[in-house]
Amino acid sequence: MTDMGIRESRPDNLVLSPVKQSGLGDQMKRGLDAPICLTWELTYACNLQCVHCLSSSGRRDPRELSTAEAEAVIDELQRMQVFYINIGGGEPTIRPDFWHLVEYAVDHDVGVKFSTNGSRIDADVAAKLAEMDYVDVQISIDGSDAETNDHVRGEGSFATAVQAMEHLHDAGFGEFKISVVMTRHNIPQVDEFKAMADHYGAQLRLTRFRPSGRGADSWHELHPTDQQQRELYQWLLDRPDVLTGDSFFHLSALGEALPGLNLCGAGRVVCLIDPLGDVYACPFVLHDEFLAGSVRDEGGFQKVWQESDLFLELREPQSAGACASCGHFDACQGGCMAAKFFTGIPLDGPDPECVLGHGEPLVEAADRQARPVGADHSRSAPVAFLGRK
Amino acid sequence: MTFDATTAYRLHDRVALRPEPFGALAYHYGNRRLNFLRAPELVALVESLDGHDSVRAAFDAAEIDQRRWPSFEKALASLAASDFLVTA
Ligand code: SF4
Ligand code: SF4
């Protein structure tokens, strides 16, 4: 009965440590009746064109869910007791009904955290947000200075994000989140990011760069070096208050486990609803192979979550494959399914960024041409990766 | 405030419980924390707290074996520490 222990968690981080003794990890692997971490991308439209965009956003898709359809999804999430959702895109605030849908969700007991590049957070919007309960804002940046940031996210985007932070701060919003995808260029700036978050009374959230969407093209140039991974691991261990969305669990193989679930939650506790209502196993696997169904299907989201073949399969015990003989498998679980998939590594192989170096040769061996490519919603001109000046 | 099993507690108004195969997931809309109640008996007990003068009276009513009281109290104390339970 000691096992009954309560495990508390910041929703953002799923802090359930120590999971190993608790057996909670095994329960999570078998899946829950409803997701804990649901991301909903409201639109593919975006005013930026980040080189690493996981959903290859740019243009709106005419088949995106209507307001009524989106409301019906929220009604369903309320019935399933999905307590909060992460809204993203694209740039979600571009949808004309964005504020309506946020209010609709909150009124139906579904809390909202939305990710934005900050372009629509002016003083008025910040004031409005400060008054709303159950709404959390996450501003995305990729560098602690304009040069590093704009190199990835486009000219002027750093100034835009900082202005949004100023507005939120001035409006007394409280603890918003500053979210950074960790790349080779910005890992040296982690201390500056932390200082920036502290300055605004914000919470810092650092997440892993995965080779999804447009990120697949820039992954080879942007993913952290082995040395950087080790530094980041130590830095995170020393700062348990920095959120990570549980995304660096492959680094737990370096020693002590990072706080979090330390398992791939895809289809078990995590999923994604895309702008068309298609349901994928996780935000980083927008590919037919991980498409479970659509909220437009009969039975809606609930049926997809609880009964789709794909999700039921993901909840079956997975083979440790090539990692079976590794002493760190308990901590690392073979890493991220999405990262393996888009670098051409078999799903039961090691993570491309395996800290023991087992991933690298496999990435090199994978035929670049044969690597899977996700759906592309970029604006017509392909986004060229800008060489670092 | 330390947890006192001889007094009455109840679930915070802004806490919702979602049944799960292992027990329940508890979410606090106020502090946005998530908790896992990892035994169906614990869920039933937490839901019954409101009707009793003390936590121990709730244990009695639920016919929970005395030997298990300490582990239940530990679980409830941790719920109280994160404001999921409040004194009634
Ligand atoms: S071999 Fe597999 S389990 Fe071991 S550290 Fe590498 S990815 Fe993780
Ligand atoms: S595929 Fe990767 S990003 Fe998605 S849930 Fe699994 S570990 Fe996380």
PDB file of N, CA and C in Angstrom, chain A residues 1-11 14 16 22-24 27-28 31-36 80-84 108-111 132-136 175 177, chain B residues 14 16-23 25-39 41-42 68 70-76 78-79 81-84:
ATOM      1  N   MET A   1       0.813  -1.212   0.000  1.00  0.00           N
ATOM      2  CA  MET A   1       0.000   0.000   0.000  1.00  0.00           C
ATOM      3  C   MET A   1       0.842   1.256   0.000  1.00  0.00           C
ATOM      4  N   THR A   2       2.125   1.129   0.322  1.00  0.00           N
ATOM      5  CA  THR A   2       2.988   2.315   0.211  1.00  0.00           C
ATOM      6  C   THR A   2       2.943   2.829  -1.220  1.00  0.00           C
ATOM      7  N   ASP A   3       2.578   1.933  -2.079  1.00  0.00           N
ATOM      8  CA  ASP A   3       2.560   2.253  -3.498  1.00  0.00           C
ATOM      9  C   ASP A   3       1.417   3.187  -3.886  1.00  0.00           C
ATOM     10  N   MET A   4       0.517   3.413  -2.928  1.00  0.00           N
ATOM     11  CA  MET A   4      -0.637   4.262  -3.211  1.00  0.00           C
ATOM     12  C   MET A   4      -0.214   5.706  -3.397  1.00  0.00           C
ATOM     13  N   GLY A   5       0.985   5.994  -2.984  1.00  0.00           N
ATOM     14  CA  GLY A   5       1.524   7.349  -2.908  1.00  0.00           C
ATOM     15  C   GLY A   5       1.046   8.292  -3.989  1.00  0.00           C
ATOM     16  N   ILE A   6       0.809   9.481  -3.565  1.00  0.00           N
ATOM     17  CA  ILE A   6       0.367  10.517  -4.473  1.00  0.00           C
ATOM     18  C   ILE A   6       1.584  11.020  -5.232  1.00  0.00           C
ATOM     19  N   ARG A   7       1.446  11.195  -6.487  1.00  0.00           N
ATOM     20  CA  ARG A   7       2.516  11.803  -7.261  1.00  0.00           C
ATOM     21  C   ARG A   7       2.010  13.131  -7.785  1.00  0.00           C
ATOM     22  N   GLU A   8       2.683  14.149  -7.399  1.00  0.00           N
ATOM     23  CA  GLU A   8       2.202  15.447  -7.820  1.00  0.00           C
ATOM     24  C   GLU A   8       2.935  15.914  -9.054  1.00  0.00           C
ATOM     25  N   SER A   9       2.292  16.736  -9.798  1.00  0.00           N
ATOM     26  CA  SER A   9       2.896  17.123 -11.056  1.00  0.00           C
ATOM     27  C   SER A   9       2.487  18.514 -11.486  1.00  0.00           C
ATOM     28  N   ARG A  10       3.419  19.241 -12.042  1.00  0.00           N
ATOM     29  CA  ARG A  10       3.069  20.443 -12.776  1.00  0.00           C
ATOM     30  C   ARG A  10       2.610  19.943 -14.127  1.00  0.00           C
ATOM     31  N   PRO A  11       1.398  20.296 -14.529  1.00  0.00           N
ATOM     32  CA  PRO A  11       0.883  19.783 -15.780  1.00  0.00           C
ATOM     33  C   PRO A  11       1.906  19.903 -16.907  1.00  0.00           C
ATOM     34  N   LEU A  14       4.726  17.149 -16.017  1.00  0.00           N
ATOM     35  CA  LEU A  14       4.433  15.794 -15.579  1.00  0.00           C
ATOM     36  C   LEU A  14       5.487  15.285 -14.612  1.00  0.00           C
ATOM     37  N   LEU A  16       6.574  13.308 -11.962  1.00  0.00           N
ATOM     38  CA  LEU A  16       6.010  12.176 -11.243  1.00  0.00           C
ATOM     39  C   LEU A  16       7.106  11.407 -10.538  1.00  0.00           C
ATOM     40  N   SER A  22       7.524   3.642  -8.256  1.00  0.00           N
ATOM     41  CA  SER A  22       6.087   3.762  -8.088  1.00  0.00           C
ATOM     42  C   SER A  22       5.282   2.869  -9.019  1.00  0.00           C
ATOM     43  N   GLY A  23       5.855   2.481 -10.144  1.00  0.00           N
ATOM     44  CA  GLY A  23       5.079   1.692 -11.087  1.00  0.00           C
ATOM     45  C   GLY A  23       4.100   2.532 -11.880  1.00  0.00           C
ATOM     46  N   LEU A  24       4.103   3.822 -11.632  1.00  0.00           N
ATOM     47  CA  LEU A  24       3.185   4.684 -12.359  1.00  0.00           C
ATOM     48  C   LEU A  24       3.517   4.703 -13.847  1.00  0.00           C
ATOM     49  N   GLN A  27       1.695   2.092 -15.600  1.00  0.00           N
ATOM     50  CA  GLN A  27       0.280   2.420 -15.793  1.00  0.00           C
ATOM     51  C   GLN A  27       0.107   3.396 -16.959  1.00  0.00           C
ATOM     52  N   MET A  28       1.037   4.352 -17.043  1.00  0.00           N
ATOM     53  CA  MET A  28       0.959   5.327 -18.129  1.00  0.00           C
ATOM     54  C   MET A  28       1.139   4.654 -19.486  1.00  0.00           C
ATOM     55  N   GLY A  31      -1.801   3.419 -21.114  1.00  0.00           N
ATOM     56  CA  GLY A  31      -2.725   4.437 -21.603  1.00  0.00           C
ATOM     57  C   GLY A  31      -3.762   4.836 -20.574  1.00  0.00           C
ATOM     58  N   LEU A  32      -4.271   6.042 -20.701  1.00  0.00           N
ATOM     59  CA  LEU A  32      -5.305   6.554 -19.804  1.00  0.00           C
ATOM     60  C   LEU A  32      -6.616   6.694 -20.569  1.00  0.00           C
ATOM     61  N   ASP A  33      -7.710   6.871 -19.832  1.00  0.00           N
ATOM     62  CA  ASP A  33      -9.017   7.001 -20.474  1.00  0.00           C
ATOM     63  C   ASP A  33      -9.142   8.286 -21.284  1.00  0.00           C
ATOM     64  N   ALA A  34      -8.298   9.252 -20.935  1.00  0.00           N
ATOM     65  CA  ALA A  34      -8.263  10.511 -21.692  1.00  0.00           C
ATOM     66  C   ALA A  34      -6.834  11.033 -21.609  1.00  0.00           C
ATOM     67  N   PRO A  35      -6.412  11.818 -22.570  1.00  0.00           N
ATOM     68  CA  PRO A  35      -5.024  12.284 -22.524  1.00  0.00           C
ATOM     69  C   PRO A  35      -4.771  13.261 -21.379  1.00  0.00           C
ATOM     70  N   ILE A  36      -3.526  13.343 -20.939  1.00  0.00           N
ATOM     71  CA  ILE A  36      -3.129  14.368 -19.983  1.00  0.00           C
ATOM     72  C   ILE A  36      -2.601  15.575 -20.739  1.00  0.00           C
ATOM     73  N   MET A  80     -14.941  14.274 -21.365  1.00  0.00           N
ATOM     74  CA  MET A  80     -13.870  13.322 -21.048  1.00  0.00           C
ATOM     75  C   MET A  80     -12.996  13.810 -19.896  1.00  0.00           C
ATOM     76  N   GLN A  81     -13.292  14.987 -19.394  1.00  0.00           N
ATOM     77  CA  GLN A  81     -12.499  15.591 -18.330  1.00  0.00           C
ATOM     78  C   GLN A  81     -11.033  15.764 -18.709  1.00  0.00           C
ATOM     79  N   VAL A  82     -10.824  16.299 -19.880  1.00  0.00           N
ATOM     80  CA  VAL A  82      -9.476  16.752 -20.232  1.00  0.00           C
ATOM     81  C   VAL A  82      -9.371  18.145 -19.615  1.00  0.00           C
ATOM     82  N   PHE A  83      -8.561  18.242 -18.557  1.00  0.00           N
ATOM     83  CA  PHE A  83      -8.599  19.444 -17.731  1.00  0.00           C
ATOM     84  C   PHE A  83      -7.978  20.676 -18.379  1.00  0.00           C
ATOM     85  N   TYR A  84      -7.036  20.445 -19.259  1.00  0.00           N
ATOM     86  CA  TYR A  84      -6.413  21.597 -19.923  1.00  0.00           C
ATOM     87  C   TYR A  84      -5.810  21.136 -21.239  1.00  0.00           C
ATOM     88  N   HIS A 108     -15.971  25.868 -20.333  1.00  0.00           N
ATOM     89  CA  HIS A 108     -16.351  24.452 -20.268  1.00  0.00           C
ATOM     90  C   HIS A 108     -15.315  23.634 -19.504  1.00  0.00           C
ATOM     91  N   ASP A 109     -14.674  24.270 -18.537  1.00  0.00           N
ATOM     92  CA  ASP A 109     -13.730  23.568 -17.643  1.00  0.00           C
ATOM     93  C   ASP A 109     -12.517  23.004 -18.358  1.00  0.00           C
ATOM     94  N   VAL A 110     -12.205  23.531 -19.504  1.00  0.00           N
ATOM     95  CA  VAL A 110     -10.990  23.098 -20.189  1.00  0.00           C
ATOM     96  C   VAL A 110     -10.012  24.276 -20.174  1.00  0.00           C
ATOM     97  N   GLY A 111      -9.019  24.206 -19.297  1.00  0.00           N
ATOM     98  CA  GLY A 111      -8.032  25.281 -19.215  1.00  0.00           C
ATOM     99  C   GLY A 111      -7.192  25.321 -20.477  1.00  0.00           C
ATOM    100  N   MET A 132      -8.175  36.855 -17.195  1.00  0.00           N
ATOM    101  CA  MET A 132      -8.776  35.533 -17.410  1.00  0.00           C
ATOM    102  C   MET A 132      -8.144  34.490 -16.509  1.00  0.00           C
ATOM    103  N   ASP A 133      -8.997  33.656 -15.926  1.00  0.00           N
ATOM    104  CA  ASP A 133      -8.512  32.521 -15.158  1.00  0.00           C
ATOM    105  C   ASP A 133      -8.262  31.368 -16.128  1.00  0.00           C
ATOM    106  N   TYR A 134      -7.425  30.467 -15.753  1.00  0.00           N
ATOM    107  CA  TYR A 134      -7.225  29.229 -16.506  1.00  0.00           C
ATOM    108  C   TYR A 134      -6.637  29.442 -17.898  1.00  0.00           C
ATOM    109  N   VAL A 135      -6.058  30.617 -18.141  1.00  0.00           N
ATOM    110  CA  VAL A 135      -5.403  30.808 -19.420  1.00  0.00           C
ATOM    111  C   VAL A 135      -3.936  31.107 -19.177  1.00  0.00           C
ATOM    112  N   ASP A 136      -3.118  30.367 -19.846  1.00  0.00           N
ATOM    113  CA  ASP A 136      -1.688  30.489 -19.698  1.00  0.00           C
ATOM    114  C   ASP A 136      -1.108  30.841 -21.070  1.00  0.00           C
ATOM    115  N   GLU A 175       2.864  34.674 -13.971  1.00  0.00           N
ATOM    116  CA  GLU A 175       3.856  33.744 -14.518  1.00  0.00           C
ATOM    117  C   GLU A 175       3.510  33.212 -15.898  1.00  0.00           C
ATOM    118  N   LYS A 177       4.918  31.836 -19.706  1.00  0.00           N
ATOM    119  CA  LYS A 177       6.052  30.958 -19.997  1.00  0.00           C
ATOM    120  C   LYS A 177       6.847  31.461 -21.190  1.00  0.00           C
TER     121      LYS A 177
ATOM    122  N   ARG B  14     -12.192  23.588  -6.194  1.00  0.00           N
ATOM    123  CA  ARG B  14     -11.722  23.676  -7.576  1.00  0.00           C
ATOM    124  C   ARG B  14     -10.938  22.434  -8.011  1.00  0.00           C
ATOM    125  N   ALA B  16     -11.047  18.653  -9.474  1.00  0.00           N
ATOM    126  CA  ALA B  16     -11.886  17.687 -10.172  1.00  0.00           C
ATOM    127  C   ALA B  16     -11.182  16.340 -10.208  1.00  0.00           C
ATOM    128  N   LEU B  17     -11.968  15.278 -10.067  1.00  0.00           N
ATOM    129  CA  LEU B  17     -11.414  13.924 -10.129  1.00  0.00           C
ATOM    130  C   LEU B  17     -11.847  13.251 -11.427  1.00  0.00           C
ATOM    131  N   ARG B  18     -10.906  12.628 -12.091  1.00  0.00           N
ATOM    132  CA  ARG B  18     -11.248  11.889 -13.315  1.00  0.00           C
ATOM    133  C   ARG B  18     -10.918  10.417 -13.107  1.00  0.00           C
ATOM    134  N   PRO B  19     -11.921   9.550 -13.152  1.00  0.00           N
ATOM    135  CA  PRO B  19     -11.677   8.125 -12.929  1.00  0.00           C
ATOM    136  C   PRO B  19     -10.690   7.573 -13.958  1.00  0.00           C
ATOM    137  N   GLU B  20      -9.782   6.754 -13.508  1.00  0.00           N
ATOM    138  CA  GLU B  20      -8.816   6.091 -14.378  1.00  0.00           C
ATOM    139  C   GLU B  20      -8.683   4.653 -13.887  1.00  0.00           C
ATOM    140  N   PRO B  21      -8.175   3.764 -14.729  1.00  0.00           N
ATOM    141  CA  PRO B  21      -8.079   2.352 -14.314  1.00  0.00           C
ATOM    142  C   PRO B  21      -7.327   2.179 -12.982  1.00  0.00           C
ATOM    143  N   PHE B  22      -6.371   3.040 -12.699  1.00  0.00           N
ATOM    144  CA  PHE B  22      -5.563   2.860 -11.473  1.00  0.00           C
ATOM    145  C   PHE B  22      -6.149   3.579 -10.273  1.00  0.00           C
ATOM    146  N   GLY B  23      -7.213   4.338 -10.444  1.00  0.00           N
ATOM    147  CA  GLY B  23      -7.763   5.135  -9.361  1.00  0.00           C
ATOM    148  C   GLY B  23      -8.379   6.395  -9.955  1.00  0.00           C
ATOM    149  N   LEU B  25      -7.319  10.603 -11.558  1.00  0.00           N
ATOM    150  CA  LEU B  25      -6.449  11.734 -11.790  1.00  0.00           C
ATOM    151  C   LEU B  25      -7.156  12.920 -11.142  1.00  0.00           C
ATOM    152  N   ALA B  26      -6.419  13.686 -10.352  1.00  0.00           N
ATOM    153  CA  ALA B  26      -7.033  14.851  -9.715  1.00  0.00           C
ATOM    154  C   ALA B  26      -6.389  16.105 -10.291  1.00  0.00           C
ATOM    155  N   TYR B  27      -7.227  17.063 -10.631  1.00  0.00           N
ATOM    156  CA  TYR B  27      -6.686  18.311 -11.164  1.00  0.00           C
ATOM    157  C   TYR B  27      -7.208  19.482 -10.345  1.00  0.00           C
ATOM    158  N   HIS B  28      -6.290  20.367  -9.993  1.00  0.00           N
ATOM    159  CA  HIS B  28      -6.654  21.552  -9.221  1.00  0.00           C
ATOM    160  C   HIS B  28      -6.674  22.753 -10.162  1.00  0.00           C
ATOM    161  N   TYR B  29      -7.853  23.262 -10.442  1.00  0.00           N
ATOM    162  CA  TYR B  29      -7.969  24.385 -11.369  1.00  0.00           C
ATOM    163  C   TYR B  29      -7.339  25.656 -10.804  1.00  0.00           C
ATOM    164  N   GLY B  30      -7.209  25.705  -9.491  1.00  0.00           N
ATOM    165  CA  GLY B  30      -6.622  26.893  -8.884  1.00  0.00           C
ATOM    166  C   GLY B  30      -5.117  26.960  -9.060  1.00  0.00           C
ATOM    167  N   ASN B  31      -4.409  25.946  -8.589  1.00  0.00           N
ATOM    168  CA  ASN B  31      -2.945  26.001  -8.719  1.00  0.00           C
ATOM    169  C   ASN B  31      -2.421  25.184  -9.894  1.00  0.00           C
ATOM    170  N   ARG B  32      -3.342  24.669 -10.702  1.00  0.00           N
ATOM    171  CA  ARG B  32      -3.013  23.952 -11.929  1.00  0.00           C
ATOM    172  C   ARG B  32      -2.068  22.788 -11.702  1.00  0.00           C
ATOM    173  N   ARG B  33      -2.260  22.123 -10.616  1.00  0.00           N
ATOM    174  CA  ARG B  33      -1.455  20.932 -10.385  1.00  0.00           C
ATOM    175  C   ARG B  33      -2.261  19.684 -10.638  1.00  0.00           C
ATOM    176  N   LEU B  34      -1.496  18.649 -10.939  1.00  0.00           N
ATOM    177  CA  LEU B  34      -2.101  17.368 -11.264  1.00  0.00           C
ATOM    178  C   LEU B  34      -1.625  16.356 -10.243  1.00  0.00           C
ATOM    179  N   ASN B  35      -2.523  15.514  -9.776  1.00  0.00           N
ATOM    180  CA  ASN B  35      -2.146  14.481  -8.822  1.00  0.00           C
ATOM    181  C   ASN B  35      -2.704  13.140  -9.262  1.00  0.00           C
ATOM    182  N   PHE B  36      -2.037  12.103  -8.875  1.00  0.00           N
ATOM    183  CA  PHE B  36      -2.504  10.765  -9.215  1.00  0.00           C
ATOM    184  C   PHE B  36      -2.927  10.057  -7.943  1.00  0.00           C
ATOM    185  N   LEU B  37      -4.195   9.724  -7.854  1.00  0.00           N
ATOM    186  CA  LEU B  37      -4.685   8.951  -6.713  1.00  0.00           C
ATOM    187  C   LEU B  37      -4.632   7.486  -7.113  1.00  0.00           C
ATOM    188  N   ARG B  38      -3.677   6.774  -6.529  1.00  0.00           N
ATOM    189  CA  ARG B  38      -3.338   5.491  -7.107  1.00  0.00           C
ATOM    190  C   ARG B  38      -3.931   4.295  -6.380  1.00  0.00           C
ATOM    191  N   ALA B  39      -5.174   4.400  -6.015  1.00  0.00           N
ATOM    192  CA  ALA B  39      -5.900   3.263  -5.469  1.00  0.00           C
ATOM    193  C   ALA B  39      -7.377   3.636  -5.481  1.00  0.00           C
ATOM    194  N   GLU B  41      -9.696   2.629  -3.609  1.00  0.00           N
ATOM    195  CA  GLU B  41     -10.204   2.869  -2.250  1.00  0.00           C
ATOM    196  C   GLU B  41      -9.880   4.291  -1.795  1.00  0.00           C
ATOM    197  N   LEU B  42      -8.725   4.774  -2.236  1.00  0.00           N
ATOM    198  CA  LEU B  42      -8.347   6.135  -1.856  1.00  0.00           C
ATOM    199  C   LEU B  42      -9.300   7.149  -2.486  1.00  0.00           C
ATOM    200  N   ARG B  68      -3.657  -0.191   7.560  1.00  0.00           N
ATOM    201  CA  ARG B  68      -3.439   0.601   6.349  1.00  0.00           C
ATOM    202  C   ARG B  68      -3.614   2.103   6.587  1.00  0.00           C
ATOM    203  N   PRO B  70      -1.871   4.334   8.245  1.00  0.00           N
ATOM    204  CA  PRO B  70      -0.720   5.214   8.021  1.00  0.00           C
ATOM    205  C   PRO B  70      -0.476   5.547   6.550  1.00  0.00           C
ATOM    206  N   SER B  71      -0.627   4.548   5.671  1.00  0.00           N
ATOM    207  CA  SER B  71      -0.361   4.858   4.263  1.00  0.00           C
ATOM    208  C   SER B  71      -1.449   5.768   3.690  1.00  0.00           C
ATOM    209  N   PHE B  72      -2.682   5.583   4.150  1.00  0.00           N
ATOM    210  CA  PHE B  72      -3.752   6.494   3.722  1.00  0.00           C
ATOM    211  C   PHE B  72      -3.492   7.907   4.244  1.00  0.00           C
ATOM    212  N   GLU B  73      -3.078   7.976   5.503  1.00  0.00           N
ATOM    213  CA  GLU B  73      -2.835   9.315   6.072  1.00  0.00           C
ATOM    214  C   GLU B  73      -1.713  10.023   5.341  1.00  0.00           C
ATOM    215  N   LYS B  74      -0.720   9.257   4.948  1.00  0.00           N
ATOM    216  CA  LYS B  74       0.397   9.838   4.225  1.00  0.00           C
ATOM    217  C   LYS B  74      -0.081  10.421   2.881  1.00  0.00           C
ATOM    218  N   ALA B  75      -0.893   9.635   2.200  1.00  0.00           N
ATOM    219  CA  ALA B  75      -1.420  10.083   0.909  1.00  0.00           C
ATOM    220  C   ALA B  75      -2.279  11.337   1.080  1.00  0.00           C
ATOM    221  N   LEU B  76      -3.137  11.333   2.106  1.00  0.00           N
ATOM    222  CA  LEU B  76      -4.011  12.484   2.337  1.00  0.00           C
ATOM    223  C   LEU B  76      -3.207  13.714   2.748  1.00  0.00           C
ATOM    224  N   SER B  78      -0.257  14.464   1.802  1.00  0.00           N
ATOM    225  CA  SER B  78       0.380  15.069   0.637  1.00  0.00           C
ATOM    226  C   SER B  78      -0.650  15.803  -0.221  1.00  0.00           C
ATOM    227  N   LEU B  79      -1.880  15.304  -0.248  1.00  0.00           N
ATOM    228  CA  LEU B  79      -2.944  16.024  -0.957  1.00  0.00           C
ATOM    229  C   LEU B  79      -3.245  17.349  -0.272  1.00  0.00           C
ATOM    230  N   ALA B  81      -1.145  19.062   1.531  1.00  0.00           N
ATOM    231  CA  ALA B  81       0.001  19.959   1.386  1.00  0.00           C
ATOM    232  C   ALA B  81      -0.059  20.742   0.081  1.00  0.00           C
ATOM    233  N   SER B  82      -0.629  20.143  -0.957  1.00  0.00           N
ATOM    234  CA  SER B  82      -0.727  20.894  -2.217  1.00  0.00           C
ATOM    235  C   SER B  82      -2.127  21.478  -2.407  1.00  0.00           C
ATOM    236  N   ASP B  83      -2.860  21.582  -1.289  1.00  0.00           N
ATOM    237  CA  ASP B  83      -4.135  22.297  -1.304  1.00  0.00           C
ATOM    238  C   ASP B  83      -5.265  21.559  -2.011  1.00  0.00           C
ATOM    239  N   PHE B  84      -5.077  20.273  -2.312  1.00  0.00           N
ATOM    240  CA  PHE B  84      -6.172  19.506  -2.914  1.00  0.00           C
ATOM    241  C   PHE B  84      -7.235  19.210  -1.870  1.00  0.00           C
TER     242      PHE B  84
END
